[in-house]
XYZ file of N, CA, C and O in Angstrom:
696
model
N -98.861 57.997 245.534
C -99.137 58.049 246.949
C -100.623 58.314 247.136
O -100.917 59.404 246.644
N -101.436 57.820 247.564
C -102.851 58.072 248.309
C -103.162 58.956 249.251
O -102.196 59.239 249.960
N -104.220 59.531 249.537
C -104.563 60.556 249.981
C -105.339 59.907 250.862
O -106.269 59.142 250.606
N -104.891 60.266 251.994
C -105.588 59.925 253.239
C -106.284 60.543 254.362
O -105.368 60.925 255.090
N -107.474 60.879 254.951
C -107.872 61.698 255.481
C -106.746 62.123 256.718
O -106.237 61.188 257.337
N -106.451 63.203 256.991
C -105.403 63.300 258.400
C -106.031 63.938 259.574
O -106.458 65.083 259.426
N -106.141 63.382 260.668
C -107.074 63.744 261.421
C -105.861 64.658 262.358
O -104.876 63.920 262.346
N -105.578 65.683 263.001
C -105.124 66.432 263.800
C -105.182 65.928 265.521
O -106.272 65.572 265.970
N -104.245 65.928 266.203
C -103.464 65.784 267.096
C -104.413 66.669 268.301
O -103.860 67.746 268.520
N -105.430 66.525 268.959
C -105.743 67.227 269.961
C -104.771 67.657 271.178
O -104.005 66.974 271.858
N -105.096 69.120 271.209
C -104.356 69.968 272.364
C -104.818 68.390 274.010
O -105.724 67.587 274.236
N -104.037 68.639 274.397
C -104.678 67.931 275.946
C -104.101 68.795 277.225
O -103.159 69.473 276.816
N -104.246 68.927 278.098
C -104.230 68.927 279.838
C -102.739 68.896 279.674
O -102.629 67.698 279.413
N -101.409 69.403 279.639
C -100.441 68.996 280.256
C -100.386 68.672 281.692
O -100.795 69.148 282.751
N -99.609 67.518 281.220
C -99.602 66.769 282.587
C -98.009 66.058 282.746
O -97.489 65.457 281.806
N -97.248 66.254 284.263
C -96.146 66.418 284.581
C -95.005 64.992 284.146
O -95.289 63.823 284.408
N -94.003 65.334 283.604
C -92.981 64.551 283.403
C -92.829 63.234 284.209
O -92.961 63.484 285.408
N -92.549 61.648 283.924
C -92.328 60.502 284.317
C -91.918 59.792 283.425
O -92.032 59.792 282.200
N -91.057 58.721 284.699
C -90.053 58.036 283.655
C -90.731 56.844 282.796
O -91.547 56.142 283.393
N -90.495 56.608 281.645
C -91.068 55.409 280.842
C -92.341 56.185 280.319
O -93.272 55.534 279.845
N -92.394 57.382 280.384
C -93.677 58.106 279.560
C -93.667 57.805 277.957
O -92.562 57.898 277.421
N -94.779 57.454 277.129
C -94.629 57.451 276.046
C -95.779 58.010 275.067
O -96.884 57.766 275.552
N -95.831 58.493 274.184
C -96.885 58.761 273.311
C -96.870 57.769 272.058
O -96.055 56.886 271.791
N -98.228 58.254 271.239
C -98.384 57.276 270.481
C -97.356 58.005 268.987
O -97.289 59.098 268.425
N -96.633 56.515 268.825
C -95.850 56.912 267.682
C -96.580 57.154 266.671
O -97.739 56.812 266.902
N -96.368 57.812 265.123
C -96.403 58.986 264.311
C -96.054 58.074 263.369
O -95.046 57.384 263.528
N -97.128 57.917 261.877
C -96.495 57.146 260.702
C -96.684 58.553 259.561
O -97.650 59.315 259.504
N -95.972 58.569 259.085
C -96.080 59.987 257.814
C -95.896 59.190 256.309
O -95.015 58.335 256.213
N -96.503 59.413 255.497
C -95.569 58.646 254.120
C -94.696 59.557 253.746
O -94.915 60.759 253.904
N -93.717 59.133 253.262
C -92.240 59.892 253.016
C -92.387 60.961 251.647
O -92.234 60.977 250.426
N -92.743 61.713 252.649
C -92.659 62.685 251.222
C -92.138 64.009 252.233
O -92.640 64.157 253.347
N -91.095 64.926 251.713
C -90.950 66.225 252.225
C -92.398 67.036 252.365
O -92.455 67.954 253.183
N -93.216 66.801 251.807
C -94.684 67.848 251.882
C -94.760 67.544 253.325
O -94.482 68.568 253.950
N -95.046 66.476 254.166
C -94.994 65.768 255.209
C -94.732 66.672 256.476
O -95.486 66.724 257.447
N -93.401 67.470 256.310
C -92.885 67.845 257.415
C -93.592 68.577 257.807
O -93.782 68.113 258.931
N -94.174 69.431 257.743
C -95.444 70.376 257.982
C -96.165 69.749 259.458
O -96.354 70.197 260.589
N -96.356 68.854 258.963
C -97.565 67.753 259.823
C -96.567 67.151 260.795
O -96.947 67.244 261.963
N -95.428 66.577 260.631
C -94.041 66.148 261.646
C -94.036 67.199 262.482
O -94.538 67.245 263.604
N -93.494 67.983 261.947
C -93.876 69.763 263.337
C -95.073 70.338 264.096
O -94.954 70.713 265.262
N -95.802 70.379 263.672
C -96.874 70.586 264.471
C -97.456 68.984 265.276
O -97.817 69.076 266.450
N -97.487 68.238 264.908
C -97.693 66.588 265.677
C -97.054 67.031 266.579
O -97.558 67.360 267.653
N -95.798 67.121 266.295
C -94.402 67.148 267.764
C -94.903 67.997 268.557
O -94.862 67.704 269.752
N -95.669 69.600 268.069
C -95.173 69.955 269.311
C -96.797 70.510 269.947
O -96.852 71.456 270.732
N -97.851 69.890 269.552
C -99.164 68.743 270.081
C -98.537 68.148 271.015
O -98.612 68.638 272.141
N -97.823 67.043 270.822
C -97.678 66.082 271.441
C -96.877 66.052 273.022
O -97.121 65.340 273.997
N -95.381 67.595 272.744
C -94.856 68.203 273.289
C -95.529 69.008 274.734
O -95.344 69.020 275.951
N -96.437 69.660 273.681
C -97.628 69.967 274.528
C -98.293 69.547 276.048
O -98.808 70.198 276.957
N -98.060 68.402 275.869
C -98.385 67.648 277.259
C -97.915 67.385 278.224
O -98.441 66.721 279.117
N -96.452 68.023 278.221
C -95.485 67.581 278.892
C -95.228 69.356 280.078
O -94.415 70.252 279.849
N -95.917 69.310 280.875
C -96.169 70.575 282.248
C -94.643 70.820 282.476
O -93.890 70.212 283.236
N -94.360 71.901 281.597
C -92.921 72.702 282.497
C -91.532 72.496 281.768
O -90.387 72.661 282.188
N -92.144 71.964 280.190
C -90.943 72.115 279.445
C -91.003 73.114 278.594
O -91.973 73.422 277.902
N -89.617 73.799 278.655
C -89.573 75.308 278.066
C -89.324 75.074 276.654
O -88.713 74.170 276.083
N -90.194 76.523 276.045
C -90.166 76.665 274.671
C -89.260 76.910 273.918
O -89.451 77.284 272.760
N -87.948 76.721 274.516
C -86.859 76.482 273.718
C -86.325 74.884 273.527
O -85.712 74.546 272.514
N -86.623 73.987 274.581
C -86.521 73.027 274.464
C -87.587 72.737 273.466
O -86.934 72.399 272.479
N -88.760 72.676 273.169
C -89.842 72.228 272.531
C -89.616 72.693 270.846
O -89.695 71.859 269.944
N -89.430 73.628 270.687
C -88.838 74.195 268.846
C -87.070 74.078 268.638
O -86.492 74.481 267.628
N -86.403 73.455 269.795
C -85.366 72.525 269.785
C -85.866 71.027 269.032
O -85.319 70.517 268.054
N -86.933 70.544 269.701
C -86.978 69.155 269.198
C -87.612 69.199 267.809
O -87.369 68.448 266.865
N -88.524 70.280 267.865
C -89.417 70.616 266.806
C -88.205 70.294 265.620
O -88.252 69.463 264.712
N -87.400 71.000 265.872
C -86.692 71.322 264.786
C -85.533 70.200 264.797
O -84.918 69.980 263.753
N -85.284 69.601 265.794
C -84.268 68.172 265.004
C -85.174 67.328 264.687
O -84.916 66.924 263.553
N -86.214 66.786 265.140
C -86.976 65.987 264.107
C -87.666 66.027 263.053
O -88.331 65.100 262.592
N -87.536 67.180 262.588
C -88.100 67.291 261.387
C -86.657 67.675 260.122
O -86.689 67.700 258.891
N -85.518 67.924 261.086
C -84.018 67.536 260.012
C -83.587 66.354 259.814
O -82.791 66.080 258.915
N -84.274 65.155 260.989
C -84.435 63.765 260.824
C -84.932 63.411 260.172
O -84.361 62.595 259.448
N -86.554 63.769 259.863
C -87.515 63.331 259.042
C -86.934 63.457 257.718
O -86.878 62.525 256.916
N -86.457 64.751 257.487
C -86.086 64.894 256.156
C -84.750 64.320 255.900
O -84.723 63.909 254.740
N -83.808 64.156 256.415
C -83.095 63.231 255.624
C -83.547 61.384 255.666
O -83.231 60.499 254.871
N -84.338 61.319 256.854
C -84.890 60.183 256.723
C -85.730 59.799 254.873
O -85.422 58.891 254.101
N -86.604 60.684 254.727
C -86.806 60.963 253.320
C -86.261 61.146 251.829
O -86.748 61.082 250.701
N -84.523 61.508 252.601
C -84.205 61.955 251.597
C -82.545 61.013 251.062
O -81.777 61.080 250.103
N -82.664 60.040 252.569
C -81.740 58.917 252.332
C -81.752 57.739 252.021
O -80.849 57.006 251.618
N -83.133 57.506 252.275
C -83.675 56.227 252.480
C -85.065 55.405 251.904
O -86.107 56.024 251.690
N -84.967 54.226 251.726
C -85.903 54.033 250.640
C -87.683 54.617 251.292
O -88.629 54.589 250.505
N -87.846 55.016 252.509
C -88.948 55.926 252.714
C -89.215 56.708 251.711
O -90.230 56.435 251.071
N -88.217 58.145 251.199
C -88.396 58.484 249.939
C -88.367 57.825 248.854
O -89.272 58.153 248.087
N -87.868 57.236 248.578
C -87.588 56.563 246.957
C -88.901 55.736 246.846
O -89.401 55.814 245.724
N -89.720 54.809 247.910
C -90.551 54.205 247.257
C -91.947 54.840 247.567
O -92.255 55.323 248.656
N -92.854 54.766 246.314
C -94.380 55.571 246.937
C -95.017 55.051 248.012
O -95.657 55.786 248.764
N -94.944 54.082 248.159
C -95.307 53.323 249.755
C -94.382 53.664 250.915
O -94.461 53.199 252.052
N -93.283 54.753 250.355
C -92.355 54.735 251.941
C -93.221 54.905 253.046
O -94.417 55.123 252.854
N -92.765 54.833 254.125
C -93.324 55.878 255.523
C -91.887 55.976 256.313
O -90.779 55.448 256.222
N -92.784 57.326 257.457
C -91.169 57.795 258.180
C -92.272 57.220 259.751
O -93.470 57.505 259.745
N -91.919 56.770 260.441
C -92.171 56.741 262.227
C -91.575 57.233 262.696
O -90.359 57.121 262.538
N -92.246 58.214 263.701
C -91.989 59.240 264.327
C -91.987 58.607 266.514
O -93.084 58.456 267.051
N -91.336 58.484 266.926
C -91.789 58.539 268.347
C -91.196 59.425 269.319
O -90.270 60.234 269.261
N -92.017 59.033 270.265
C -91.749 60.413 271.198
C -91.728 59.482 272.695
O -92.639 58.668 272.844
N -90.753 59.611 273.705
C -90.652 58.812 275.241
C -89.918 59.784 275.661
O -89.602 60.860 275.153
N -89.594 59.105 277.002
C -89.085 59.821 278.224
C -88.656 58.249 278.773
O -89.424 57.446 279.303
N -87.219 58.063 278.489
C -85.873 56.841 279.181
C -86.236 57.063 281.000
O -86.388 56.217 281.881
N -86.284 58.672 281.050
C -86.085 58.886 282.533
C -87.021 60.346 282.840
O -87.136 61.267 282.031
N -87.564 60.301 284.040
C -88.507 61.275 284.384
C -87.448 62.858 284.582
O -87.802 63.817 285.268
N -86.234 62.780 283.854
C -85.515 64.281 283.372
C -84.609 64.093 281.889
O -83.583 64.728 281.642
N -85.271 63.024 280.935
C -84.828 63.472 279.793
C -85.871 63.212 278.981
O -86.754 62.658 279.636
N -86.235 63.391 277.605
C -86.846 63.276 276.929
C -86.534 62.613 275.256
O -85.656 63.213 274.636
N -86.925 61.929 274.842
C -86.023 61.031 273.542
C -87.272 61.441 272.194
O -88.447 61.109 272.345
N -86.841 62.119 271.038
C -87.737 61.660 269.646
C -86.866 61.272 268.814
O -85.679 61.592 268.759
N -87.628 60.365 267.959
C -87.066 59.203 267.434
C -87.721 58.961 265.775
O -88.922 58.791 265.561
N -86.802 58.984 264.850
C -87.483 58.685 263.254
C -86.725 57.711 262.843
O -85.501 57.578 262.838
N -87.858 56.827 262.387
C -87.186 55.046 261.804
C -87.872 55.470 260.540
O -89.011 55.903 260.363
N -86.705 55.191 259.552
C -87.135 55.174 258.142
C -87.226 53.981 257.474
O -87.194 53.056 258.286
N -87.318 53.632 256.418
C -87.785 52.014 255.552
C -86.530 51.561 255.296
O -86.654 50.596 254.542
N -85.164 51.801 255.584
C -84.576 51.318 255.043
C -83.025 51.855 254.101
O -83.098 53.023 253.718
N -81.611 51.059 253.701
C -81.057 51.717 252.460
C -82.402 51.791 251.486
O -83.464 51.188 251.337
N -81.684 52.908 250.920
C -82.406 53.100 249.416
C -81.342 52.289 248.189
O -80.143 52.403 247.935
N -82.364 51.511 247.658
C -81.810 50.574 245.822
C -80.628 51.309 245.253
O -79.580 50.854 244.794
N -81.134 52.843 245.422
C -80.020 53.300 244.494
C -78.274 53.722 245.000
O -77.476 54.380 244.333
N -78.041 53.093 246.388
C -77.315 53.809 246.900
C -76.220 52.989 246.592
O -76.373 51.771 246.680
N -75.145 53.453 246.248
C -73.986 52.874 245.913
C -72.948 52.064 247.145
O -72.309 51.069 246.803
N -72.867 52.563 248.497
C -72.913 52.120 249.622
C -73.634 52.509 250.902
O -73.292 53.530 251.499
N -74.568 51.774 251.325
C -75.444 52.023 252.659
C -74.066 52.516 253.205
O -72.893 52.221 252.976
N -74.692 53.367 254.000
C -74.197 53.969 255.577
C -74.930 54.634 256.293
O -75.783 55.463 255.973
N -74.495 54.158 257.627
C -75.430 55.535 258.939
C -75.033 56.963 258.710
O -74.005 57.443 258.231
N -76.468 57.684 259.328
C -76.010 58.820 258.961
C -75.300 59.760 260.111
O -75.582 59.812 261.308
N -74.537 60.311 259.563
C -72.945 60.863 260.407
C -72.492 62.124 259.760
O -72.228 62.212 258.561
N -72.416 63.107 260.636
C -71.915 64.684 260.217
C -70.650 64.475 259.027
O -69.671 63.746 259.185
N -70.856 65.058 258.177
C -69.775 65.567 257.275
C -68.103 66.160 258.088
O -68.071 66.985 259.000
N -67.023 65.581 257.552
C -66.244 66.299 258.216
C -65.969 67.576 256.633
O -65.716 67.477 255.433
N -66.227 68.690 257.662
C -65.613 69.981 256.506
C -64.806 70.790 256.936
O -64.918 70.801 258.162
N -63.725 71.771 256.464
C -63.260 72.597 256.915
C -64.625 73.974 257.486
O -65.823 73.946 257.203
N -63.884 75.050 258.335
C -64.887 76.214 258.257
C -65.265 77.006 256.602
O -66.271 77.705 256.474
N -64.493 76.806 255.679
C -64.443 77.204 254.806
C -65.445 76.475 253.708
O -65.973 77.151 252.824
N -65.660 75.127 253.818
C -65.856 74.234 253.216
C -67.784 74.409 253.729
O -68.815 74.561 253.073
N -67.545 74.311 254.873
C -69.406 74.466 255.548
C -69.510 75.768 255.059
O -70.730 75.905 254.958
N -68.960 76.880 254.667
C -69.634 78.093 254.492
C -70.205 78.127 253.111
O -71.162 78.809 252.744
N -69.185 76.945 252.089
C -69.889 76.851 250.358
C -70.958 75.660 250.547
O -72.055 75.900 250.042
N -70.844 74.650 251.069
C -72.011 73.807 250.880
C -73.016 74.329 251.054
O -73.077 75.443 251.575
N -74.201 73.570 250.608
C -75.575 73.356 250.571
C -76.335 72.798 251.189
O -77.370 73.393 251.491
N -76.153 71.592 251.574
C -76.820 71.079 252.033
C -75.558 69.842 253.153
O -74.328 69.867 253.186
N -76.467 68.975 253.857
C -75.234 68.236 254.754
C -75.405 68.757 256.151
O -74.887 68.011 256.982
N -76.189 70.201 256.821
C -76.155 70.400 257.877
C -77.029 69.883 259.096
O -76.794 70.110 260.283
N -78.005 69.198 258.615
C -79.039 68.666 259.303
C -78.670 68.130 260.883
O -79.023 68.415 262.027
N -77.534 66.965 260.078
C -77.177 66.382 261.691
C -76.106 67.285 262.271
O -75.902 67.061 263.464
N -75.401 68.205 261.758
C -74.586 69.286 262.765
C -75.454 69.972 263.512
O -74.961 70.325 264.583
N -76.727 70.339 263.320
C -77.652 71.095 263.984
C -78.178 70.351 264.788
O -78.479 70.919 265.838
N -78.461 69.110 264.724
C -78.727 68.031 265.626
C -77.951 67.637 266.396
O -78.509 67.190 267.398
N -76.506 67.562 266.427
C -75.724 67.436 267.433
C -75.549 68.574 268.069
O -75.287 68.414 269.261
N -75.626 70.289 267.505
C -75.798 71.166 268.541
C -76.700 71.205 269.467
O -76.394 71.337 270.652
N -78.042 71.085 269.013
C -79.044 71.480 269.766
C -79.305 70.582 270.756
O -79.806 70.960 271.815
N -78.958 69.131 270.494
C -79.613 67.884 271.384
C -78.475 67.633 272.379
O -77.304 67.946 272.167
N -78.910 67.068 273.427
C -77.839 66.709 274.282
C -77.110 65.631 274.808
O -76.382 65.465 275.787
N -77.737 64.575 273.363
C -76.988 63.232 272.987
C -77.973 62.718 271.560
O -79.194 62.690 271.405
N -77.151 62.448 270.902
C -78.365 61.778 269.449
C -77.289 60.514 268.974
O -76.102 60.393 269.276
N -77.966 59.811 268.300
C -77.467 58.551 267.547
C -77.989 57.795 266.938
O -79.214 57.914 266.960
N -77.455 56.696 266.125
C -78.760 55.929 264.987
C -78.049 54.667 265.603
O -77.020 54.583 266.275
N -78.915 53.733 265.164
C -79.128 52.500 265.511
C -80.016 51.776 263.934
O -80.660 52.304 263.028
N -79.530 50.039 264.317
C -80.532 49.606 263.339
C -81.929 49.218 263.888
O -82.094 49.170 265.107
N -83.135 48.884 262.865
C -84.060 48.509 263.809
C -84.165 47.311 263.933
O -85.334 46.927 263.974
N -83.258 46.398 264.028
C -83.024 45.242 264.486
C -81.452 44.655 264.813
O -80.392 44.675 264.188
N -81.688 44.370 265.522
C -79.724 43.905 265.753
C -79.643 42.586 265.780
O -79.542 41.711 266.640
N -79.741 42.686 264.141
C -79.095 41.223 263.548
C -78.269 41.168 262.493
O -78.463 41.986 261.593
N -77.442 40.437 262.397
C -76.614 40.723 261.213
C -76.810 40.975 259.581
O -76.448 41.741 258.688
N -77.747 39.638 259.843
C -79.198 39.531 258.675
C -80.277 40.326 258.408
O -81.064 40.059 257.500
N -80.397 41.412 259.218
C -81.216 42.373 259.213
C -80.613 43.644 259.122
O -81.183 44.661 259.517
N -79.407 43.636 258.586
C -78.734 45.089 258.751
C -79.842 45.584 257.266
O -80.568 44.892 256.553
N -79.573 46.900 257.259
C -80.253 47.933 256.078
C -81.921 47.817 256.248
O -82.495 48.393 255.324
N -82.432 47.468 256.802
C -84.173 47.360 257.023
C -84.490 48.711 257.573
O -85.303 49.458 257.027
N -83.971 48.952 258.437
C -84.149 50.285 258.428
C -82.895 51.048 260.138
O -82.188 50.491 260.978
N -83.249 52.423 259.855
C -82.264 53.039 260.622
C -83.233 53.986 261.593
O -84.066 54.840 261.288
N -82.784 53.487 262.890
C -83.771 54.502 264.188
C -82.719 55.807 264.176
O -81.507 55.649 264.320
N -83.304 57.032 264.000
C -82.257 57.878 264.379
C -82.933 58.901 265.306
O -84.064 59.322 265.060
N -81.985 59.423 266.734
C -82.863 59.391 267.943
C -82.179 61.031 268.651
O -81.026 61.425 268.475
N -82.813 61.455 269.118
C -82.079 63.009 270.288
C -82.603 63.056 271.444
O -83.813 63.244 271.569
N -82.038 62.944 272.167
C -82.292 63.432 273.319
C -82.102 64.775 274.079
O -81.227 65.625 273.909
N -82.966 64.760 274.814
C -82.821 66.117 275.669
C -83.024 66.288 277.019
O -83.941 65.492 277.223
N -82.779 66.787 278.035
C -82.560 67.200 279.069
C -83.715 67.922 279.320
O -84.056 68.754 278.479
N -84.754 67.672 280.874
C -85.340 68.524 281.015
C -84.714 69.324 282.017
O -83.818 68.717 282.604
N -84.970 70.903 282.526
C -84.100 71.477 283.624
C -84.518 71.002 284.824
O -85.517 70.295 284.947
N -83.903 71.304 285.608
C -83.715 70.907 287.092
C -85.161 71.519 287.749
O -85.906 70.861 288.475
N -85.414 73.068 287.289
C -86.437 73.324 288.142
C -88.424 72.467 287.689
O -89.460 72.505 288.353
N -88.215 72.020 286.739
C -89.103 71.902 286.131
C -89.620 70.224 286.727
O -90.785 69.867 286.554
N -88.668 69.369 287.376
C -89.449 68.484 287.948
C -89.585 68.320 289.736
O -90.333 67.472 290.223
């Protein structure tokens, strides 16, 4: 992987919520070291947005960077030294807010592609695992999430997987 200068995310002016708002999407190369820089970008970027509370904001902080990392850790983003993860950040509607990680792709080694989808476990069963919780925490915290391909073609299935959360801004805040 190459070393690339990373230039930092300037603080700006928050300025108030609208619909079709977008920032500039986020390329990371797939490496877990990465997330570091996924979290603080986000919540730079978060930053700008006048009157969203800091629980919502280390809400998103924190499902996109359980995205990022299994994005990394499913998909040929990790597996190849050229991966990258894209990161974006919109607003569908001037009271919700959407971030979004498209990874490179199945990974070579996977015995069958699939989207990624909560584990079903018993309570007993989530208390011995290890790992697997990423998207349960993502379906708690967000207030709709889902993956998609990044193309909807039949011929294009496995290129890669958008996986997305949304959130709600409150009522008093616009």
């Amino acid at each position: 992987m190459s070393s690339v200068p990373y230039v930092r995310a300037p603080f700006h002016t928050p300025t108030p919520p609208f619909a079709g708002r977008r920032w500039s999407s986020r390329v990371y190369p797939g490496d877990l070291a990465q997330t570091g820089w996924v979290r603080s970008d986000l919540a730079a970027d978060l930053y700008r947005l006048s009157g969203l509370p800091a629980e919502t904001s280390e809400n998103m902080v924190l499902c996109a960077s359980e995205m990022f990392a299994n994005a990394v850790d499913h998909s040929r983003s990790g597996e190849d030294p050229d991966g990258r993860v894209i990161r974006t950040l919109h607003m569908p509607t001037a009271s919700t807010i959407q971030v979004a990680v498209v990874d490179d792709g199945w990974r070579t080694d996977a015995t069958a592609p699939a989207r990624p989808e909560i584990p079903e476990h018993t309570l007993e069963e989530w208390a011995q695992v290890e790992r697997g919780r990423g998207l349960l925490l993502i379906n708690h915290l967000a207030d709709r999430w889902g993956t998609r391909s990044v193309l909807d073609f039949p011929f294009c299935e496995g290129l890669g997987t958008v996986t997305w959360a949304e959130f709600s801004l409150p009522e008093f805040n616009r």
